[in-house]
PDB file of C-alpha atoms in Angstrom:
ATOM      1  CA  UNK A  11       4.592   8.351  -0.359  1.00 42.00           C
ATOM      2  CA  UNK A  12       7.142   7.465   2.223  1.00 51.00           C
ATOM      3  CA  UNK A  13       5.849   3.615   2.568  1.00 63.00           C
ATOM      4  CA  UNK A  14       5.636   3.331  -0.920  1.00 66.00           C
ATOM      5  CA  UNK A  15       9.177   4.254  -1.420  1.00 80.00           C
ATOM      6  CA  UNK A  16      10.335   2.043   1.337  1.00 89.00           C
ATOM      7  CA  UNK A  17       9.157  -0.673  -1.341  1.00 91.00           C
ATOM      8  CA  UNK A  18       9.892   0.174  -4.801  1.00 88.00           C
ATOM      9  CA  UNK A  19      13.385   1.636  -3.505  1.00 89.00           C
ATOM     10  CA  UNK A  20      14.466  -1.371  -2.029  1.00 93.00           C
ATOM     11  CA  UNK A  21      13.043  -3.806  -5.244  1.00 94.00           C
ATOM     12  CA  UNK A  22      14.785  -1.362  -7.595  1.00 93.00           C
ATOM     13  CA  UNK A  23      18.148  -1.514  -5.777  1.00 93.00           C
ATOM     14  CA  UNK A  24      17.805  -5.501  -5.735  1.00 94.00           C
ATOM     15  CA  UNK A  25      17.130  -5.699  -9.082  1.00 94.00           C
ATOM     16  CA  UNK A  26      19.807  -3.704  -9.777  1.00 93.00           C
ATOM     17  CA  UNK A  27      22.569  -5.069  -7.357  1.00 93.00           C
ATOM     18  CA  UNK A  28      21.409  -8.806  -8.683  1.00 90.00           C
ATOM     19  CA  UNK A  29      22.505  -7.908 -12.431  1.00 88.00           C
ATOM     20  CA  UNK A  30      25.947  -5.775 -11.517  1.00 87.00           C
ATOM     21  CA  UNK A  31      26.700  -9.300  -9.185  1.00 86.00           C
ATOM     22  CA  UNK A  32      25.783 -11.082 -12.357  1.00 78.00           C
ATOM     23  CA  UNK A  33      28.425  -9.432 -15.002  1.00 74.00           C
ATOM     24  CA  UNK A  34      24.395  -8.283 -16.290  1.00 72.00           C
ATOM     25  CA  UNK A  35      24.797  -5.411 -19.357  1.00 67.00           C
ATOM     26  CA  UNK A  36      25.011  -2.301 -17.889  1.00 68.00           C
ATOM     27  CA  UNK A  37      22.586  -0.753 -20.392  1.00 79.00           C
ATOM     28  CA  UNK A  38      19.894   0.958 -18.769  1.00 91.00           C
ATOM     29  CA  UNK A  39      16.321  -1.211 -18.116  1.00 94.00           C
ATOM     30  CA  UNK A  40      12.890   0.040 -17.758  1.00 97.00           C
ATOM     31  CA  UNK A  41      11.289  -0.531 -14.952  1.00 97.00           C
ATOM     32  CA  UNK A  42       7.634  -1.235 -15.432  1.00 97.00           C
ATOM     33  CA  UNK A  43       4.789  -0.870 -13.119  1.00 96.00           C
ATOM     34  CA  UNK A  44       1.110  -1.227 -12.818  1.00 95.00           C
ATOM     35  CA  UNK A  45      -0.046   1.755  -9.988  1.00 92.00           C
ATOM     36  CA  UNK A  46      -2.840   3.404  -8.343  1.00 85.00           C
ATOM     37  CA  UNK A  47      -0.665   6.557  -7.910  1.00 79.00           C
ATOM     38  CA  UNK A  48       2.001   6.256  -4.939  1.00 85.00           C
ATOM     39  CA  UNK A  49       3.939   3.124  -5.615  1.00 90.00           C
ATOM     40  CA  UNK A  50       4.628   4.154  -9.408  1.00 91.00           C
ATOM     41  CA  UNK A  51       5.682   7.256  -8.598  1.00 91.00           C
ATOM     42  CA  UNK A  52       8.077   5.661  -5.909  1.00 91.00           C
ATOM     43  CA  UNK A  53       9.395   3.822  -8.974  1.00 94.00           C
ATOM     44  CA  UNK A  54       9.914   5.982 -11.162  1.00 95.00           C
ATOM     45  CA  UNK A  55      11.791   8.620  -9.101  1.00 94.00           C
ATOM     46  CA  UNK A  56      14.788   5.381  -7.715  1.00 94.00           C
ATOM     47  CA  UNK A  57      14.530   4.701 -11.616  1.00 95.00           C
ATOM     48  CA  UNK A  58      15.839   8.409 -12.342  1.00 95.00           C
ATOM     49  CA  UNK A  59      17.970   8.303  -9.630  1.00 94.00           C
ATOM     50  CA  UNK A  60      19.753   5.030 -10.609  1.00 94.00           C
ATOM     51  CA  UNK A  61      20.212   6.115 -14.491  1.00 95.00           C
ATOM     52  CA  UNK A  62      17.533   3.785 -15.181  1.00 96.00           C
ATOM     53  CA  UNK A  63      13.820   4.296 -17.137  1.00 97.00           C
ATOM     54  CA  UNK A  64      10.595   3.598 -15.795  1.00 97.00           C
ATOM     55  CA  UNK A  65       7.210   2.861 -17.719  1.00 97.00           C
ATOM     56  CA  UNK A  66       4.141   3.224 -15.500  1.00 97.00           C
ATOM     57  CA  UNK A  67       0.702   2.621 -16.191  1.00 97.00           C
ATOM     58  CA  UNK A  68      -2.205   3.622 -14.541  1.00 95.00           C
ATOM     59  CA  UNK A  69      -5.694   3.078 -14.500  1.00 93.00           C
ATOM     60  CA  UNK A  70      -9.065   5.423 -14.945  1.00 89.00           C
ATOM     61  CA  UNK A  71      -9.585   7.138 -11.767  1.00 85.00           C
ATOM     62  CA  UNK A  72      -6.087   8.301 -10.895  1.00 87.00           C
ATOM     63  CA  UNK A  73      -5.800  11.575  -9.968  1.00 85.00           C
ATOM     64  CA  UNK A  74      -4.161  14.373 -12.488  1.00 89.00           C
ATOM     65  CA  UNK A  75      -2.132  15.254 -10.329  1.00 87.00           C
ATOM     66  CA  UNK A  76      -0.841  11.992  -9.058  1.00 87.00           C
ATOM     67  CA  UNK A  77      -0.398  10.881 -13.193  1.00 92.00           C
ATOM     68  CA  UNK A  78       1.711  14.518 -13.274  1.00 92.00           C
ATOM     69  CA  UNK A  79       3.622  13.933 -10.192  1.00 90.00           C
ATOM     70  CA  UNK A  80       4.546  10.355 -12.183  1.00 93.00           C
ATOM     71  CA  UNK A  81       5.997  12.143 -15.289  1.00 95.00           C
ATOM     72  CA  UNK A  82       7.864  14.736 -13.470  1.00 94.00           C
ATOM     73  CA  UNK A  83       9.724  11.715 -12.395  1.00 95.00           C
ATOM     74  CA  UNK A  84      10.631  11.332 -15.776  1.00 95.00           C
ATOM     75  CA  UNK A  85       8.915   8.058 -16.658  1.00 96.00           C
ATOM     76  CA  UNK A  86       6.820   7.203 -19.343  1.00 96.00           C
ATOM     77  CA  UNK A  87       2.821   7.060 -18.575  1.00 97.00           C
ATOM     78  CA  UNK A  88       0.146   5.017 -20.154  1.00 96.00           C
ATOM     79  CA  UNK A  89      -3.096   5.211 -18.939  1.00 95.00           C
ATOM     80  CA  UNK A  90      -5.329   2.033 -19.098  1.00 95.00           C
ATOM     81  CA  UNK A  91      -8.832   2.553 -19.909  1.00 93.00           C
ATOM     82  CA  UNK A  92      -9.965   0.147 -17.822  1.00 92.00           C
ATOM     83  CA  UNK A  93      -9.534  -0.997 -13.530  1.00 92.00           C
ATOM     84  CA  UNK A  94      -6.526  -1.700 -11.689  1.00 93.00           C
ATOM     85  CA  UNK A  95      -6.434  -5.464 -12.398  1.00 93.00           C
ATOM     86  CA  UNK A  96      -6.420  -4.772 -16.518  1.00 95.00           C
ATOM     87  CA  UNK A  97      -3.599  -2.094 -15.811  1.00 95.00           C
ATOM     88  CA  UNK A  98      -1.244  -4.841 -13.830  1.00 95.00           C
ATOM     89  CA  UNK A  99      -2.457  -7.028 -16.596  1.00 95.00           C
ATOM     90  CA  UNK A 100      -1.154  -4.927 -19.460  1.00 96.00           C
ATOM     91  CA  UNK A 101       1.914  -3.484 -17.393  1.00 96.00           C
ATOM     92  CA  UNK A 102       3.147  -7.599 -16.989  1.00 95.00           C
ATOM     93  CA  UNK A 103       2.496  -7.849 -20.676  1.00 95.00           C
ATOM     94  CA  UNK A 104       4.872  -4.259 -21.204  1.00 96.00           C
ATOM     95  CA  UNK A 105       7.800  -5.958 -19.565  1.00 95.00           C
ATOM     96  CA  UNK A 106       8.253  -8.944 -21.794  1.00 93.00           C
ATOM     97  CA  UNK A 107       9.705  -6.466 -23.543  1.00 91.00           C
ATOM     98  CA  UNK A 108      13.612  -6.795 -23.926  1.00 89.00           C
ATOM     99  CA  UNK A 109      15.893  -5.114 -20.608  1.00 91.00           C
ATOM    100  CA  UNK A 110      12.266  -4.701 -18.929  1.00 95.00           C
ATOM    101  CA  UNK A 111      11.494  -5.576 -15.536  1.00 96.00           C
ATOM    102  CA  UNK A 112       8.414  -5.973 -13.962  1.00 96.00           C
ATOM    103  CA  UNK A 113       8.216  -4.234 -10.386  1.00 96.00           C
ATOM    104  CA  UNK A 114       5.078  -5.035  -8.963  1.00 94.00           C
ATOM    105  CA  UNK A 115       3.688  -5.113  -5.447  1.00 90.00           C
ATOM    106  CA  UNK A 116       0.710  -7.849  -6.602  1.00 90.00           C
ATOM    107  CA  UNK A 117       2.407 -11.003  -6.888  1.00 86.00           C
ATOM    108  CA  UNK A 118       1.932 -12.014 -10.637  1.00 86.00           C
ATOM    109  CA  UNK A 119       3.363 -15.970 -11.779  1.00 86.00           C
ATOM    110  CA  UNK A 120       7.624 -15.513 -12.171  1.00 84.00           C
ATOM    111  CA  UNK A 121       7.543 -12.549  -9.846  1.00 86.00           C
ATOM    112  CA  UNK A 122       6.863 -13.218  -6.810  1.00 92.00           C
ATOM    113  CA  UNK A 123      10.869 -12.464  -6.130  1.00 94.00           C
ATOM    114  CA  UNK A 124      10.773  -8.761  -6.691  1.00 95.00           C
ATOM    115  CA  UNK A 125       7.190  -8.047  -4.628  1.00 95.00           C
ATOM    116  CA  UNK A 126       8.628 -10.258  -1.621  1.00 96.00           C
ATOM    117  CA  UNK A 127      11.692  -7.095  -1.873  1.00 95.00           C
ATOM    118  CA  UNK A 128       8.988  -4.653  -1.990  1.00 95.00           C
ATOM    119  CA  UNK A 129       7.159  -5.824   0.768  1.00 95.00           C
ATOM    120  CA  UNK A 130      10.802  -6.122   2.945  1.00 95.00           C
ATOM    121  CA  UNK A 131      11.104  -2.365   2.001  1.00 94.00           C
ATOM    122  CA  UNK A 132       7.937  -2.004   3.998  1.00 94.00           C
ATOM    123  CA  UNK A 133       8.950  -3.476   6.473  1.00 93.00           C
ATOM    124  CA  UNK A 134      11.516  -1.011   7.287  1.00 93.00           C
ATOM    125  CA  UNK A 135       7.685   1.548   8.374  1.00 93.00           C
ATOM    126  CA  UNK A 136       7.228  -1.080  10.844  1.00 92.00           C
ATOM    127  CA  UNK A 137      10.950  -0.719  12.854  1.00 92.00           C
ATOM    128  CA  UNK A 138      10.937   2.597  12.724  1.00 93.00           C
ATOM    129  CA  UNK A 139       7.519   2.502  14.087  1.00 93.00           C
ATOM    130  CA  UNK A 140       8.845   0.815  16.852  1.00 91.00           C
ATOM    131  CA  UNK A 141      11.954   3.083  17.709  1.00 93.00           C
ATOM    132  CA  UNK A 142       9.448   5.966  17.768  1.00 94.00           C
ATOM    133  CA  UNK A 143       7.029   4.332  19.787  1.00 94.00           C
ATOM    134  CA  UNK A 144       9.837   3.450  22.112  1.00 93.00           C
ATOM    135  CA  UNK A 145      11.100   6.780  22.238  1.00 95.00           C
ATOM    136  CA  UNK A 146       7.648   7.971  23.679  1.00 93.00           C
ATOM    137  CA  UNK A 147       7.585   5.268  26.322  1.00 93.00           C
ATOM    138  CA  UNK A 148       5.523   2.604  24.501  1.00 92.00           C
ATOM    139  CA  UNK A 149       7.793  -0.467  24.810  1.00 86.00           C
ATOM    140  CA  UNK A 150       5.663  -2.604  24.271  1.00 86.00           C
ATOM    141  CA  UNK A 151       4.106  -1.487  21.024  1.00 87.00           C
ATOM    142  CA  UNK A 152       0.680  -0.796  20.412  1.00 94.00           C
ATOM    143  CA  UNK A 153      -2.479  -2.437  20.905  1.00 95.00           C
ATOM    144  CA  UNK A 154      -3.808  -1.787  17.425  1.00 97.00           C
ATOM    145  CA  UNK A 155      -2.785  -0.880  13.984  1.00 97.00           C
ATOM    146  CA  UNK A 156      -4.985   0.266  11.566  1.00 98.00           C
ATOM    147  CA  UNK A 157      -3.329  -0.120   7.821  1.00 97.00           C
ATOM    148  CA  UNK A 158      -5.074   0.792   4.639  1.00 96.00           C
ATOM    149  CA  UNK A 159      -5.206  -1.691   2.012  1.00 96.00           C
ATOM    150  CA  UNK A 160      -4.962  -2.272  -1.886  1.00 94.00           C
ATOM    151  CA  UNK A 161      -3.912  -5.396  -2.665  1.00 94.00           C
ATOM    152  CA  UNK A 162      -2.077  -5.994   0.537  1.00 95.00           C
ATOM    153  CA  UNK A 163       1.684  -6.151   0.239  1.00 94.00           C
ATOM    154  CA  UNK A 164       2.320  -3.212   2.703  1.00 95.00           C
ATOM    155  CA  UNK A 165      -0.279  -4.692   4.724  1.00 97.00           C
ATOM    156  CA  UNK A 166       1.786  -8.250   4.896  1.00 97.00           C
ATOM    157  CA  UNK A 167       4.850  -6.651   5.675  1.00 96.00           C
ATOM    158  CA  UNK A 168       2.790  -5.341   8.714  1.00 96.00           C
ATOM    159  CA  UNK A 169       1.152  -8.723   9.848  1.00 96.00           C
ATOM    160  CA  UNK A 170       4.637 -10.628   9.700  1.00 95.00           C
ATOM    161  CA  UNK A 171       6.256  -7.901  11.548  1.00 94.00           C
ATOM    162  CA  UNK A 172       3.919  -7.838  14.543  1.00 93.00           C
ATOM    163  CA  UNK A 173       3.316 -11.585  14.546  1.00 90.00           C
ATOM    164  CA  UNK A 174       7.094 -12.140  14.965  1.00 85.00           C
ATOM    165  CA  UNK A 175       7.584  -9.540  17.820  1.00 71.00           C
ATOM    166  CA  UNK A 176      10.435 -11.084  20.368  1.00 63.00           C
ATOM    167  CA  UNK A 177       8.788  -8.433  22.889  1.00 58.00           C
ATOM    168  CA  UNK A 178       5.535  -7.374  24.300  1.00 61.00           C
ATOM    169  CA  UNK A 179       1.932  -8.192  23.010  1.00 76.00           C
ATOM    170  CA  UNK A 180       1.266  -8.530  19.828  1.00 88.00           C
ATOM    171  CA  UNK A 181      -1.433  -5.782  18.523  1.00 94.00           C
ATOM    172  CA  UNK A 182      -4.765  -6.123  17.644  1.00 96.00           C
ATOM    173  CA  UNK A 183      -4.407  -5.560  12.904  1.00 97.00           C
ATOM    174  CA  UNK A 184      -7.402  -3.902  11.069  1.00 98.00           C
ATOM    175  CA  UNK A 185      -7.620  -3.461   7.590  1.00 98.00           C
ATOM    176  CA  UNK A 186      -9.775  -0.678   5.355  1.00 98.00           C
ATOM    177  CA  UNK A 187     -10.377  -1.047   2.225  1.00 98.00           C
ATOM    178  CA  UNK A 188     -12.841   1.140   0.365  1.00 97.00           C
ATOM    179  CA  UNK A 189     -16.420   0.061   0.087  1.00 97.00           C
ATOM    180  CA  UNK A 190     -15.737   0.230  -4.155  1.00 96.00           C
ATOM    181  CA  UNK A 191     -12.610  -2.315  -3.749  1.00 96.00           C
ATOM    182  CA  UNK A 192     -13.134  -4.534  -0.782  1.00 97.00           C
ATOM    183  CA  UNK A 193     -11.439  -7.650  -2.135  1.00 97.00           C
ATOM    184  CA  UNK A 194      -9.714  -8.898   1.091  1.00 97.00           C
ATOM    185  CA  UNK A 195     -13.182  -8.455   3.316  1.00 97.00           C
ATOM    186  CA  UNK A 196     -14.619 -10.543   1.056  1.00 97.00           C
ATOM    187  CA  UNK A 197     -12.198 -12.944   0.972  1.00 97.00           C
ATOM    188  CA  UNK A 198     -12.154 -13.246   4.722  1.00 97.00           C
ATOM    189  CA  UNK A 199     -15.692 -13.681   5.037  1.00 96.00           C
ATOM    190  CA  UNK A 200     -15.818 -16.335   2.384  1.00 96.00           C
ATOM    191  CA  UNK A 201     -12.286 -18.002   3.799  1.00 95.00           C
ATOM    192  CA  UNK A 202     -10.352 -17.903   0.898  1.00 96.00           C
ATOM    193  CA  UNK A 203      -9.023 -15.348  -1.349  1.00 95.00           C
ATOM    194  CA  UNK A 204     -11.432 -13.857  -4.299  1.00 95.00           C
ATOM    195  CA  UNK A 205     -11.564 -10.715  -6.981  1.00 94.00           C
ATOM    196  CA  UNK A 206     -14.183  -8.644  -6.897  1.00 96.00           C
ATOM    197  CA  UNK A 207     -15.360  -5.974  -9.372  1.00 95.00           C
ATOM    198  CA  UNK A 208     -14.367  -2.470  -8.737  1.00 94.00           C
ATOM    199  CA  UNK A 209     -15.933   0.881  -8.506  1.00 92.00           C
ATOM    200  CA  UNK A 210     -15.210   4.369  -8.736  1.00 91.00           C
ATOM    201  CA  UNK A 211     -13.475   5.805  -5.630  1.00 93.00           C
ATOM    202  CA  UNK A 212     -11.979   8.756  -3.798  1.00 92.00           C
ATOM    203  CA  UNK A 213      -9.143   6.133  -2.309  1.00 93.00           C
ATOM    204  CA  UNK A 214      -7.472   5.644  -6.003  1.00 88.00           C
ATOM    205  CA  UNK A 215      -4.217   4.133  -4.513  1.00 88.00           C
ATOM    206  CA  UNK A 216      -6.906   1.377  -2.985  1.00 93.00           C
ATOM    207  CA  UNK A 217      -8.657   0.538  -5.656  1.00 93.00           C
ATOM    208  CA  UNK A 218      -7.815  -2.454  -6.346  1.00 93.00           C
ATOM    209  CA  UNK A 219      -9.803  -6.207  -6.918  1.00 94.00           C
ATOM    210  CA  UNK A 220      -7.804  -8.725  -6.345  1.00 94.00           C
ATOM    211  CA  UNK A 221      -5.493  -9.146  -3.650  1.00 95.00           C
ATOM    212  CA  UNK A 222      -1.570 -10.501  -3.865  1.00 95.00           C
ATOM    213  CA  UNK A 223      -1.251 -14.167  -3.890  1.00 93.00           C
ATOM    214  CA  UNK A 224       1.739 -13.640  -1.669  1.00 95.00           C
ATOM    215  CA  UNK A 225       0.192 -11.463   0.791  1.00 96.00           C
ATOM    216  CA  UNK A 226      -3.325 -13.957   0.734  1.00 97.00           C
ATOM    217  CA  UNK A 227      -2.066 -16.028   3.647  1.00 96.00           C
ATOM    218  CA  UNK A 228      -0.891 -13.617   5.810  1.00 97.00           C
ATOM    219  CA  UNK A 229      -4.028 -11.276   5.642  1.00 97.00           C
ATOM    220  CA  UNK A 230      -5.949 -14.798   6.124  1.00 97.00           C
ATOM    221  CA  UNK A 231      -4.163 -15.628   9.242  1.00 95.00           C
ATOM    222  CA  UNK A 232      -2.898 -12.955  10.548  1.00 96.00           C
ATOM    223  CA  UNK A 233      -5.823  -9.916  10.939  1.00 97.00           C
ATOM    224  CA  UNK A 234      -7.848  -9.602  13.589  1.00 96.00           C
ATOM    225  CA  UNK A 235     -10.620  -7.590  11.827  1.00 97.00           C
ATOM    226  CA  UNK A 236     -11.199  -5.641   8.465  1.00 97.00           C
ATOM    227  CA  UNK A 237     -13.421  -2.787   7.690  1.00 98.00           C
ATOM    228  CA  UNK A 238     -15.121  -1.388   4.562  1.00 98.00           C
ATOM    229  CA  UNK A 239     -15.619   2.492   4.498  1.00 98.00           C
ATOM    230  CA  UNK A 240     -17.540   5.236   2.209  1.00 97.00           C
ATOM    231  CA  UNK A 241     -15.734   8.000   0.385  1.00 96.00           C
ATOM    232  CA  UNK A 242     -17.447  10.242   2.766  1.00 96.00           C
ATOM    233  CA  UNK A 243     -15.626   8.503   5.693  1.00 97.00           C
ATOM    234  CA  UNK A 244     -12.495   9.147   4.136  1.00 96.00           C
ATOM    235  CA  UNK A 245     -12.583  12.605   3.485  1.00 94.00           C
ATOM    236  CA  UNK A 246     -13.858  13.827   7.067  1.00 95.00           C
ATOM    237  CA  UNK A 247     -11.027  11.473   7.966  1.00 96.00           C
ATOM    238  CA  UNK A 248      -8.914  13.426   6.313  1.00 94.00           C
ATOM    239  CA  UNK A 249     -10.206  16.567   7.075  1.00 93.00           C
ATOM    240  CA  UNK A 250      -9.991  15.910  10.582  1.00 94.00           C
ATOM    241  CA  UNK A 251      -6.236  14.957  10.364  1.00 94.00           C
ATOM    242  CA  UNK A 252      -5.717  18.184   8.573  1.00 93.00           C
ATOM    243  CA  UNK A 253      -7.057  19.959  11.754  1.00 94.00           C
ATOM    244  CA  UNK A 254      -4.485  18.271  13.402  1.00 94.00           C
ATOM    245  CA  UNK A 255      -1.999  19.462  10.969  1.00 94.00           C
ATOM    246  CA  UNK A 256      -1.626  16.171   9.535  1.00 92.00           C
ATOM    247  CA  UNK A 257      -1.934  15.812   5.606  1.00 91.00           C
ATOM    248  CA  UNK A 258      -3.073  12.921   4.378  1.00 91.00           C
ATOM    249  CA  UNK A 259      -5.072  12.576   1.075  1.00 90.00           C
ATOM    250  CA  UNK A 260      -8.387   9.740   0.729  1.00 93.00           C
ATOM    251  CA  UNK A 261      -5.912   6.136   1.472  1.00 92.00           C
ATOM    252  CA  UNK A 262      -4.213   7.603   4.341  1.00 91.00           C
ATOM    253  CA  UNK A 263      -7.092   8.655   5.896  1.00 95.00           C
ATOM    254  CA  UNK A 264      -8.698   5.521   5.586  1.00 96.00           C
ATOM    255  CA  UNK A 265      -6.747   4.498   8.653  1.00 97.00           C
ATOM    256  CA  UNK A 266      -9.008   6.723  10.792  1.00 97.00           C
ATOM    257  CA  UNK A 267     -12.042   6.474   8.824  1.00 98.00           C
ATOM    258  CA  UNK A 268     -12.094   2.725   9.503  1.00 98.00           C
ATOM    259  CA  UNK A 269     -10.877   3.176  12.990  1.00 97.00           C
ATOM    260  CA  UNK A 270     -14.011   5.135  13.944  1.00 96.00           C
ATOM    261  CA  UNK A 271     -16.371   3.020  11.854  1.00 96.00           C
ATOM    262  CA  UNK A 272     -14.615  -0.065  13.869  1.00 95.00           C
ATOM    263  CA  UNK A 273     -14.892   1.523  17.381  1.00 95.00           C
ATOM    264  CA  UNK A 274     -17.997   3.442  17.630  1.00 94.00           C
ATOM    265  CA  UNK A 275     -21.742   2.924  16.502  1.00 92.00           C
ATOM    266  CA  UNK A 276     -24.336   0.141  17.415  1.00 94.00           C
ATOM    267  CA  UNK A 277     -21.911  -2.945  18.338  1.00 94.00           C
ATOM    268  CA  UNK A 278     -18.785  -0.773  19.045  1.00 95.00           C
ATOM    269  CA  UNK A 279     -18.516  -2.374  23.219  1.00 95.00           C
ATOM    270  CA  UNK A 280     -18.296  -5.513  21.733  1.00 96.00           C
ATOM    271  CA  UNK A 281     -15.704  -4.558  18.631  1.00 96.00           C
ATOM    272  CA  UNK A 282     -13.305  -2.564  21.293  1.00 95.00           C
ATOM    273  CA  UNK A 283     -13.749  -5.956  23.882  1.00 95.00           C
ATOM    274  CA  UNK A 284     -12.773  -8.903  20.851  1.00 95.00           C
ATOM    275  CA  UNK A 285     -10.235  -6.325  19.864  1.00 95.00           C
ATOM    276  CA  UNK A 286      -8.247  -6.013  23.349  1.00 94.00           C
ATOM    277  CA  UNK A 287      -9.038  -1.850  23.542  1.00 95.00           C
ATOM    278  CA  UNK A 288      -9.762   0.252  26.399  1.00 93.00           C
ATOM    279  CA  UNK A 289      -9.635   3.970  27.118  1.00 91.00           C
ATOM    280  CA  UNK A 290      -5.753   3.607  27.928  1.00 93.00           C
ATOM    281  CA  UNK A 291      -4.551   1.333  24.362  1.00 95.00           C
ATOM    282  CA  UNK A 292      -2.280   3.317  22.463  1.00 96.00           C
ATOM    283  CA  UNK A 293      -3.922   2.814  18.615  1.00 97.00           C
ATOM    284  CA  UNK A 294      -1.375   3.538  15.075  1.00 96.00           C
ATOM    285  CA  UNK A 295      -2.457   4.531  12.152  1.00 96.00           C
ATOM    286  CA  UNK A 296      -0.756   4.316   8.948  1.00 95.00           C
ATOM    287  CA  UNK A 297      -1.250   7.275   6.292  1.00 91.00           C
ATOM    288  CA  UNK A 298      -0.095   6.141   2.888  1.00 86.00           C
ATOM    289  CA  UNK A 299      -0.609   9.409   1.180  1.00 85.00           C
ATOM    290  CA  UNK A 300      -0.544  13.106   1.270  1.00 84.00           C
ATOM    291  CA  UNK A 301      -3.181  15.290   0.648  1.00 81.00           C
ATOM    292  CA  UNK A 302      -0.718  16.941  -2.511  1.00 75.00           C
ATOM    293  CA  UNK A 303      -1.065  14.011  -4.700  1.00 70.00           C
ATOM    294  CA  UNK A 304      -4.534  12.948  -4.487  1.00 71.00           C
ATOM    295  CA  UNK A 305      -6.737  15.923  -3.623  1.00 67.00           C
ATOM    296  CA  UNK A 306     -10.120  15.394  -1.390  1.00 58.00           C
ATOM    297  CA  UNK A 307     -13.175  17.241  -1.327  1.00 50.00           C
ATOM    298  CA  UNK A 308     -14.669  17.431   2.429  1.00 42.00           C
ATOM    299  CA  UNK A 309     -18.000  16.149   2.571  1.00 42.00           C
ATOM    300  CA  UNK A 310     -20.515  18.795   1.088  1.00 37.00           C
ATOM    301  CA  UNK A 311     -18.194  20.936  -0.146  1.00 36.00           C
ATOM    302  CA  UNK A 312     -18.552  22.174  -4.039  1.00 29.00           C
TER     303      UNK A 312
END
């Protein structure tokens, strides 16, 4: 969850800093959040730490053991019978409530302030990308990034950081989604951002419909190409990273799964050619979740 902290840490020490500045009560406020499993957790645990409360809610299909991993932080849990989009809907409607504040990485109308903080908490994955890609002897960065993608706020701080390198070429961006929640391919192959209905899938933390209003343009103009990939895709993903001794649960796989659906198969000469990539491009992939929180079955297995 290390990317998902980077966000919800930095929103929930704005928030925080903003009403101490502000002669604000000091009483404690509940920070509410709508989550897939990762970024509500992230919440909840700088909510403990800071004294504060935390309401989550979460939507059918989250794992059991990412909703327990949630209360052990100590925050409240309501789960939504319903799909991501109805469980941001109902968590915006949760923090009208008095000394509530909404910390959400889809920007909803009146707060797009607090996800822009998110996604620079991102942002801070992306330089310390660089300073370990450095330290290897890639100065230049790499050629491609592959970044999973919900509703695209980690996935924005990602485009804006690579599109305003002062050094080297700028990388080649792909984006996976899962085939049960590809809003943002279908928004790029219509031109213009649209929800789409949701199914049931593996990649919980990615299941979501609609992507943020505030991340829209950048995934518009900034990727170079964005994949859709099976559950099945995932998990031998993510077995194969566990070979490597990498764990990474369904999402963070999805960073290889849609790598190898991008680069290989009928087309694939053409794919590596309009994406820059030869046998020498150094390729990154971001996992956005361990294999602990959201447990995967390997394809075939019981």
């Amino acid at each position: 969850m290390q990317s998902k902290a980077l966000g919800g840490s930095w929103a929930v020490h704005r928030v925080l800093a903003e009403r101490a500045a502000g002669g604000m009560r000091t009483d404690p406020v509940t920070f509410v959040t709508a989550t897939d499993g990762n970024h509500g957790r992230a919440v909840a645990r700088m909510a403990r730490r800071h004294g504060q409360h935390a309401h989550v809610l979460v939507p059918q299909g989250v794992h059991p053991r990412a909703v327990a991993a949630i209360v052990d932080e100590g925050a409240k849990v309501t789960e939504v019978p319903g799909p991501y989009d109805e469980a941001v809907r109902r968590a915006a409607g949760a923090a009208a409530a008095p000394d509530a504040v909404l910390v959400q990485d889809t920007a909803l109308p009146g707060h797009e302030r607090i996800t822009e903080w998110i996604v620079e908490g991102y942002s801070t994955l992306c330089a310390e990308l660089d300073e370990q890609l450095a330290a290897q002897g890639v100065t230049d960065g790499p050629d491609l990034v592959s970044v999973p993608v919900g509703v695209g706020s980690l996935a924005q701080a990602v485009i804006t950081h690579h599109r305003s390198r002062g050094f080297g070429s700028a990388p080649a961006l792909l984006a996976v989604e899962p085939e049960a929640a590809a809003c943002v391919l279908a928004g790029l192959t219509r031109g213009e951002a649209v929800g789409v209905t949701t199914g049931e899938t593996a990649m919980a933390g990615l299941n979501c419909g609609t992507p943020s209003r505030l991340a829209w343009p950048h995934l518009h103009g900034g990727l170079d190409a964005a994949v859709a990939v099976p559950d099945s895709a995932a998990a031998r993903a993510a077995a194969r990273l566990a070979a490597l001794g990498v764990s990474s649960g369904p999402c963070g796989a999805a960073a290889l799964a849609g790598l190898y659906a991008a680069l290989t198969g009928a087309g694939a000469d053409a794919r590596r050619t309009a994406l820059g990539l030869d046998t020498t491009s150094v390729v990154v992939l971001l996992s956005t979740e361990g294999a602990s929180a959201n447990p995967h079955r390997s394809p075939g297995s019981p």
